[in-house]
Amino acid sequence: MKKISLLFFGLILTTTTFAQKFGYVDTQYILEKMPEYKDAQAEIEKLAKGWEGEIQDMYQKVEAMEVELKAEEVLLTKEMWEERNAEIERKWNEVKEYQQSIFGFDGLYFLKKKELVKPVQDQVFEAVERVAKNNRLQIVFDKSGDLVMIYTDPIHDYTDFVLEDLGLVENQSVDNN
């Protein structure tokens, strides 16, 4: 019996010694509360619409060249048609390359988004770190990330602490009527 008691005590000691405190936050919710993030998103959207307009104009010009070639096809020699068709193909390639340079991986859109959003995300991550240290959390999950959380107990939600750390908590008065 004494061995069982010692084993049980050892198990409890081991469990409490190695128990880790954890919590989670919803960084997307936090970011949406930040005016800096909203401003960055608005600027990115404005840039994207401008680039989309440029690309659309380029597409329309090449399509017009195709329509013109089709209309004049019977009037052109084979060499003239091939030359104009090659020019159209070259223009299509230019449009696709330009589109890739803007919206492709490591394109201007991606780089601009990174430039504008990263400082705001860094603020959130620093606040999460402070909250984690203040609350002695060893692990903090991001509820809005790719990690699927089937169930979360609100007692472990530290989102409001991060909002408070960032100065984004609105004074909410409770009406007791």
PDB file of C-alpha atoms in Angstrom:
ATOM      1  CA  MET A   1       0.000   0.000   0.000  1.00  0.00           C
ATOM      2  CA  LYS A   2       2.878   2.318   0.819  1.00  0.00           C
ATOM      3  CA  LYS A   3       4.367   1.697  -2.661  1.00  0.00           C
ATOM      4  CA  ILE A   4       1.053   2.614  -4.310  1.00  0.00           C
ATOM      5  CA  SER A   5       0.822   5.819  -2.262  1.00  0.00           C
ATOM      6  CA  LEU A   6       4.384   6.789  -3.212  1.00  0.00           C
ATOM      7  CA  LEU A   7       3.711   5.945  -6.845  1.00  0.00           C
ATOM      8  CA  PHE A   8       0.496   8.000  -6.787  1.00  0.00           C
ATOM      9  CA  PHE A   9       2.283  10.924  -5.077  1.00  0.00           C
ATOM     10  CA  GLY A  10       5.115  10.709  -7.633  1.00  0.00           C
ATOM     11  CA  LEU A  11       2.590  10.742 -10.487  1.00  0.00           C
ATOM     12  CA  ILE A  12       0.847  13.814  -9.072  1.00  0.00           C
ATOM     13  CA  LEU A  13       4.174  15.585  -8.497  1.00  0.00           C
ATOM     14  CA  THR A  14       5.312  14.785 -12.039  1.00  0.00           C
ATOM     15  CA  THR A  15       2.004  15.910 -13.531  1.00  0.00           C
ATOM     16  CA  THR A  16       1.950  19.215 -11.643  1.00  0.00           C
ATOM     17  CA  THR A  17       5.635  19.879 -12.274  1.00  0.00           C
ATOM     18  CA  PHE A  18       5.322  19.404 -16.011  1.00  0.00           C
ATOM     19  CA  ALA A  19       1.814  20.822 -16.428  1.00  0.00           C
ATOM     20  CA  GLN A  20       1.786  23.560 -18.948  1.00  0.00           C
ATOM     21  CA  LYS A  21      -0.566  26.486 -18.926  1.00  0.00           C
ATOM     22  CA  PHE A  22      -1.972  27.425 -22.288  1.00  0.00           C
ATOM     23  CA  GLY A  23      -4.367  29.870 -23.873  1.00  0.00           C
ATOM     24  CA  TYR A  24      -5.539  31.068 -27.215  1.00  0.00           C
ATOM     25  CA  VAL A  25      -6.199  34.336 -28.994  1.00  0.00           C
ATOM     26  CA  ASP A  26      -8.027  35.289 -32.160  1.00  0.00           C
ATOM     27  CA  THR A  27      -5.490  37.405 -34.031  1.00  0.00           C
ATOM     28  CA  GLN A  28      -7.860  38.103 -36.932  1.00  0.00           C
ATOM     29  CA  TYR A  29     -10.388  39.577 -34.505  1.00  0.00           C
ATOM     30  CA  ILE A  30      -7.645  41.641 -32.884  1.00  0.00           C
ATOM     31  CA  LEU A  31      -6.330  42.885 -36.232  1.00  0.00           C
ATOM     32  CA  GLU A  32      -9.818  43.928 -37.326  1.00  0.00           C
ATOM     33  CA  LYS A  33     -10.059  46.094 -34.186  1.00  0.00           C
ATOM     34  CA  MET A  34      -6.840  47.938 -35.069  1.00  0.00           C
ATOM     35  CA  PRO A  35      -7.179  51.166 -37.093  1.00  0.00           C
ATOM     36  CA  GLU A  36      -3.650  50.667 -38.481  1.00  0.00           C
ATOM     37  CA  TYR A  37      -4.682  47.314 -39.943  1.00  0.00           C
ATOM     38  CA  LYS A  38      -7.833  48.788 -41.486  1.00  0.00           C
ATOM     39  CA  ASP A  39      -5.742  51.575 -43.040  1.00  0.00           C
ATOM     40  CA  ALA A  40      -3.234  49.071 -44.421  1.00  0.00           C
ATOM     41  CA  GLN A  41      -6.018  46.922 -45.869  1.00  0.00           C
ATOM     42  CA  ALA A  42      -7.627  49.978 -47.485  1.00  0.00           C
ATOM     43  CA  GLU A  43      -4.338  51.018 -49.082  1.00  0.00           C
ATOM     44  CA  ILE A  44      -3.678  47.490 -50.339  1.00  0.00           C
ATOM     45  CA  GLU A  45      -7.196  47.319 -51.805  1.00  0.00           C
ATOM     46  CA  LYS A  46      -6.711  50.689 -53.531  1.00  0.00           C
ATOM     47  CA  LEU A  47      -3.410  49.545 -55.048  1.00  0.00           C
ATOM     48  CA  ALA A  48      -4.895  46.219 -56.136  1.00  0.00           C
ATOM     49  CA  LYS A  49      -7.800  47.937 -57.897  1.00  0.00           C
ATOM     50  CA  GLY A  50      -5.366  50.224 -59.716  1.00  0.00           C
ATOM     51  CA  TRP A  51      -3.232  47.305 -60.852  1.00  0.00           C
ATOM     52  CA  GLU A  52      -6.325  45.323 -61.857  1.00  0.00           C
ATOM     53  CA  GLY A  53      -7.444  48.301 -63.960  1.00  0.00           C
ATOM     54  CA  GLU A  54      -4.051  48.506 -65.685  1.00  0.00           C
ATOM     55  CA  ILE A  55      -4.089  44.803 -66.463  1.00  0.00           C
ATOM     56  CA  GLN A  56      -7.676  44.984 -67.716  1.00  0.00           C
ATOM     57  CA  ASP A  57      -6.701  47.839 -70.065  1.00  0.00           C
ATOM     58  CA  MET A  58      -3.782  45.795 -71.352  1.00  0.00           C
ATOM     59  CA  TYR A  59      -6.062  42.801 -71.977  1.00  0.00           C
ATOM     60  CA  GLN A  60      -8.566  44.968 -73.829  1.00  0.00           C
ATOM     61  CA  LYS A  61      -5.858  46.422 -76.100  1.00  0.00           C
ATOM     62  CA  VAL A  62      -4.591  42.976 -77.047  1.00  0.00           C
ATOM     63  CA  GLU A  63      -8.142  41.744 -77.618  1.00  0.00           C
ATOM     64  CA  ALA A  64      -8.737  44.765 -79.868  1.00  0.00           C
ATOM     65  CA  MET A  65      -5.603  43.829 -81.815  1.00  0.00           C
ATOM     66  CA  GLU A  66      -7.009  40.304 -82.258  1.00  0.00           C
ATOM     67  CA  VAL A  67     -10.367  41.653 -83.467  1.00  0.00           C
ATOM     68  CA  GLU A  68      -8.587  43.969 -85.897  1.00  0.00           C
ATOM     69  CA  LEU A  69      -6.433  41.129 -87.220  1.00  0.00           C
ATOM     70  CA  LYS A  70      -9.498  38.944 -87.682  1.00  0.00           C
ATOM     71  CA  ALA A  71     -11.286  41.739 -89.589  1.00  0.00           C
ATOM     72  CA  GLU A  72      -8.298  42.362 -91.876  1.00  0.00           C
ATOM     73  CA  GLU A  73      -7.295  38.715 -92.245  1.00  0.00           C
ATOM     74  CA  VAL A  74      -8.560  38.399 -95.834  1.00  0.00           C
ATOM     75  CA  LEU A  75      -6.613  41.497 -96.884  1.00  0.00           C
ATOM     76  CA  LEU A  76      -3.244  40.405 -95.464  1.00  0.00           C
ATOM     77  CA  THR A  77      -0.573  38.244 -96.989  1.00  0.00           C
ATOM     78  CA  LYS A  78       0.422  35.144 -95.059  1.00  0.00           C
ATOM     79  CA  GLU A  79       3.656  36.826 -93.920  1.00  0.00           C
ATOM     80  CA  MET A  80       1.821  39.975 -92.784  1.00  0.00           C
ATOM     81  CA  TRP A  81      -0.739  37.903 -90.886  1.00  0.00           C
ATOM     82  CA  GLU A  82       1.993  35.840 -89.203  1.00  0.00           C
ATOM     83  CA  GLU A  83       3.896  38.986 -88.273  1.00  0.00           C
ATOM     84  CA  ARG A  84       0.828  40.612 -86.688  1.00  0.00           C
ATOM     85  CA  ASN A  85      -0.177  37.364 -84.997  1.00  0.00           C
ATOM     86  CA  ALA A  86       3.344  37.056 -83.516  1.00  0.00           C
ATOM     87  CA  GLU A  87       3.023  40.632 -82.226  1.00  0.00           C
ATOM     88  CA  ILE A  88      -0.275  39.741 -80.566  1.00  0.00           C
ATOM     89  CA  GLU A  89       1.291  36.675 -78.953  1.00  0.00           C
ATOM     90  CA  ARG A  90       4.159  38.835 -77.709  1.00  0.00           C
ATOM     91  CA  LYS A  91       1.658  41.323 -76.226  1.00  0.00           C
ATOM     92  CA  TRP A  92      -0.250  38.491 -74.513  1.00  0.00           C
ATOM     93  CA  ASN A  93       2.985  37.290 -72.970  1.00  0.00           C
ATOM     94  CA  GLU A  94       3.790  40.821 -71.790  1.00  0.00           C
ATOM     95  CA  VAL A  95       0.371  41.112 -70.127  1.00  0.00           C
ATOM     96  CA  LYS A  96       0.765  37.736 -68.424  1.00  0.00           C
ATOM     97  CA  GLU A  97       4.280  38.586 -67.230  1.00  0.00           C
ATOM     98  CA  TYR A  98       3.109  41.946 -65.915  1.00  0.00           C
ATOM     99  CA  GLN A  99       0.182  40.297 -64.131  1.00  0.00           C
ATOM    100  CA  GLN A 100       2.583  37.760 -62.600  1.00  0.00           C
ATOM    101  CA  SER A 101       4.947  40.531 -61.497  1.00  0.00           C
ATOM    102  CA  ILE A 102       2.054  42.232 -59.696  1.00  0.00           C
ATOM    103  CA  PHE A 103      -0.080  39.411 -58.316  1.00  0.00           C
ATOM    104  CA  GLY A 104       2.243  36.410 -58.460  1.00  0.00           C
ATOM    105  CA  PHE A 105       4.184  34.978 -55.562  1.00  0.00           C
ATOM    106  CA  ASP A 106       6.661  37.665 -54.480  1.00  0.00           C
ATOM    107  CA  GLY A 107       4.872  40.132 -56.769  1.00  0.00           C
ATOM    108  CA  LEU A 108       4.337  43.794 -55.939  1.00  0.00           C
ATOM    109  CA  TYR A 109       0.960  43.078 -54.322  1.00  0.00           C
ATOM    110  CA  PHE A 110       2.472  40.456 -52.007  1.00  0.00           C
ATOM    111  CA  LEU A 111       5.436  42.681 -51.142  1.00  0.00           C
ATOM    112  CA  LYS A 112       3.288  45.756 -50.519  1.00  0.00           C
ATOM    113  CA  LYS A 113       0.907  43.749 -48.340  1.00  0.00           C
ATOM    114  CA  LYS A 114       3.855  42.403 -46.367  1.00  0.00           C
ATOM    115  CA  GLU A 115       5.304  45.909 -46.013  1.00  0.00           C
ATOM    116  CA  LEU A 116       2.045  47.417 -44.738  1.00  0.00           C
ATOM    117  CA  VAL A 117       0.615  44.580 -42.646  1.00  0.00           C
ATOM    118  CA  LYS A 118       3.733  43.078 -41.060  1.00  0.00           C
ATOM    119  CA  PRO A 119       4.383  45.985 -38.640  1.00  0.00           C
ATOM    120  CA  VAL A 120       0.789  45.733 -37.402  1.00  0.00           C
ATOM    121  CA  GLN A 121       1.061  41.954 -37.029  1.00  0.00           C
ATOM    122  CA  ASP A 122       4.329  42.434 -35.148  1.00  0.00           C
ATOM    123  CA  GLN A 123       2.516  44.711 -32.671  1.00  0.00           C
ATOM    124  CA  VAL A 124      -0.061  41.973 -32.077  1.00  0.00           C
ATOM    125  CA  PHE A 125       2.584  39.262 -31.657  1.00  0.00           C
ATOM    126  CA  GLU A 126       4.517  41.415 -29.195  1.00  0.00           C
ATOM    127  CA  ALA A 127       1.314  42.020 -27.220  1.00  0.00           C
ATOM    128  CA  VAL A 128       0.564  38.289 -27.250  1.00  0.00           C
ATOM    129  CA  GLU A 129       4.051  37.633 -25.921  1.00  0.00           C
ATOM    130  CA  ARG A 130       3.576  40.178 -23.104  1.00  0.00           C
ATOM    131  CA  VAL A 131       0.188  38.691 -22.181  1.00  0.00           C
ATOM    132  CA  ALA A 132       1.649  35.178 -22.279  1.00  0.00           C
ATOM    133  CA  LYS A 133       4.490  36.185 -19.957  1.00  0.00           C
ATOM    134  CA  ASN A 134       2.191  38.117 -17.603  1.00  0.00           C
ATOM    135  CA  ASN A 135      -0.170  35.129 -17.372  1.00  0.00           C
ATOM    136  CA  ARG A 136       2.643  32.562 -17.312  1.00  0.00           C
ATOM    137  CA  LEU A 137       1.419  30.791 -20.423  1.00  0.00           C
ATOM    138  CA  GLN A 138       3.776  28.326 -22.030  1.00  0.00           C
ATOM    139  CA  ILE A 139       1.649  27.855 -25.148  1.00  0.00           C
ATOM    140  CA  VAL A 140      -0.624  30.301 -26.980  1.00  0.00           C
ATOM    141  CA  PHE A 141      -2.673  29.135 -29.942  1.00  0.00           C
ATOM    142  CA  ASP A 142      -4.128  31.355 -32.648  1.00  0.00           C
ATOM    143  CA  LYS A 143      -7.811  30.560 -33.023  1.00  0.00           C
ATOM    144  CA  SER A 144      -7.967  32.264 -36.427  1.00  0.00           C
ATOM    145  CA  GLY A 145      -5.016  30.339 -37.864  1.00  0.00           C
ATOM    146  CA  ASP A 146      -4.826  27.039 -39.691  1.00  0.00           C
ATOM    147  CA  LEU A 147      -4.899  25.133 -36.419  1.00  0.00           C
ATOM    148  CA  VAL A 148      -8.348  23.636 -36.088  1.00  0.00           C
ATOM    149  CA  MET A 149      -9.736  24.026 -32.616  1.00  0.00           C
ATOM    150  CA  ILE A 150     -12.770  21.797 -32.225  1.00  0.00           C
ATOM    151  CA  TYR A 151     -13.608  23.109 -28.781  1.00  0.00           C
ATOM    152  CA  THR A 152     -12.284  26.031 -26.813  1.00  0.00           C
ATOM    153  CA  ASP A 153     -13.146  26.872 -23.252  1.00  0.00           C
ATOM    154  CA  PRO A 154     -13.511  30.658 -22.994  1.00  0.00           C
ATOM    155  CA  ILE A 155     -11.522  30.561 -19.759  1.00  0.00           C
ATOM    156  CA  HIS A 156      -8.426  30.035 -21.918  1.00  0.00           C
ATOM    157  CA  ASP A 157      -9.242  32.919 -24.326  1.00  0.00           C
ATOM    158  CA  TYR A 158      -6.705  35.703 -23.897  1.00  0.00           C
ATOM    159  CA  THR A 159      -7.880  37.802 -26.861  1.00  0.00           C
ATOM    160  CA  ASP A 160      -9.282  40.531 -24.605  1.00  0.00           C
ATOM    161  CA  PHE A 161      -6.004  40.713 -22.681  1.00  0.00           C
ATOM    162  CA  VAL A 162      -4.142  41.329 -25.946  1.00  0.00           C
ATOM    163  CA  LEU A 163      -6.685  43.969 -26.992  1.00  0.00           C
ATOM    164  CA  GLU A 164      -6.209  45.619 -23.598  1.00  0.00           C
ATOM    165  CA  ASP A 165      -2.420  45.474 -23.983  1.00  0.00           C
ATOM    166  CA  LEU A 166      -2.761  47.208 -27.348  1.00  0.00           C
ATOM    167  CA  GLY A 167      -5.089  49.843 -25.877  1.00  0.00           C
ATOM    168  CA  LEU A 168      -8.014  48.709 -28.006  1.00  0.00           C
ATOM    169  CA  VAL A 169     -10.518  47.857 -25.275  1.00  0.00           C
ATOM    170  CA  GLU A 170     -13.616  49.982 -25.331  1.00  0.00           C
ATOM    171  CA  ASN A 171     -15.168  50.887 -22.009  1.00  0.00           C
ATOM    172  CA  GLN A 172     -18.288  48.773 -21.855  1.00  0.00           C
ATOM    173  CA  SER A 173     -20.794  49.772 -19.230  1.00  0.00           C
ATOM    174  CA  VAL A 174     -23.249  47.110 -18.206  1.00  0.00           C
ATOM    175  CA  ASP A 175     -26.849  48.184 -17.895  1.00  0.00           C
ATOM    176  CA  ASN A 176     -28.321  46.441 -14.854  1.00  0.00           C
ATOM    177  CA  ASN A 177     -31.949  47.399 -15.488  1.00  0.00           C
TER     178      ASN A 177
END
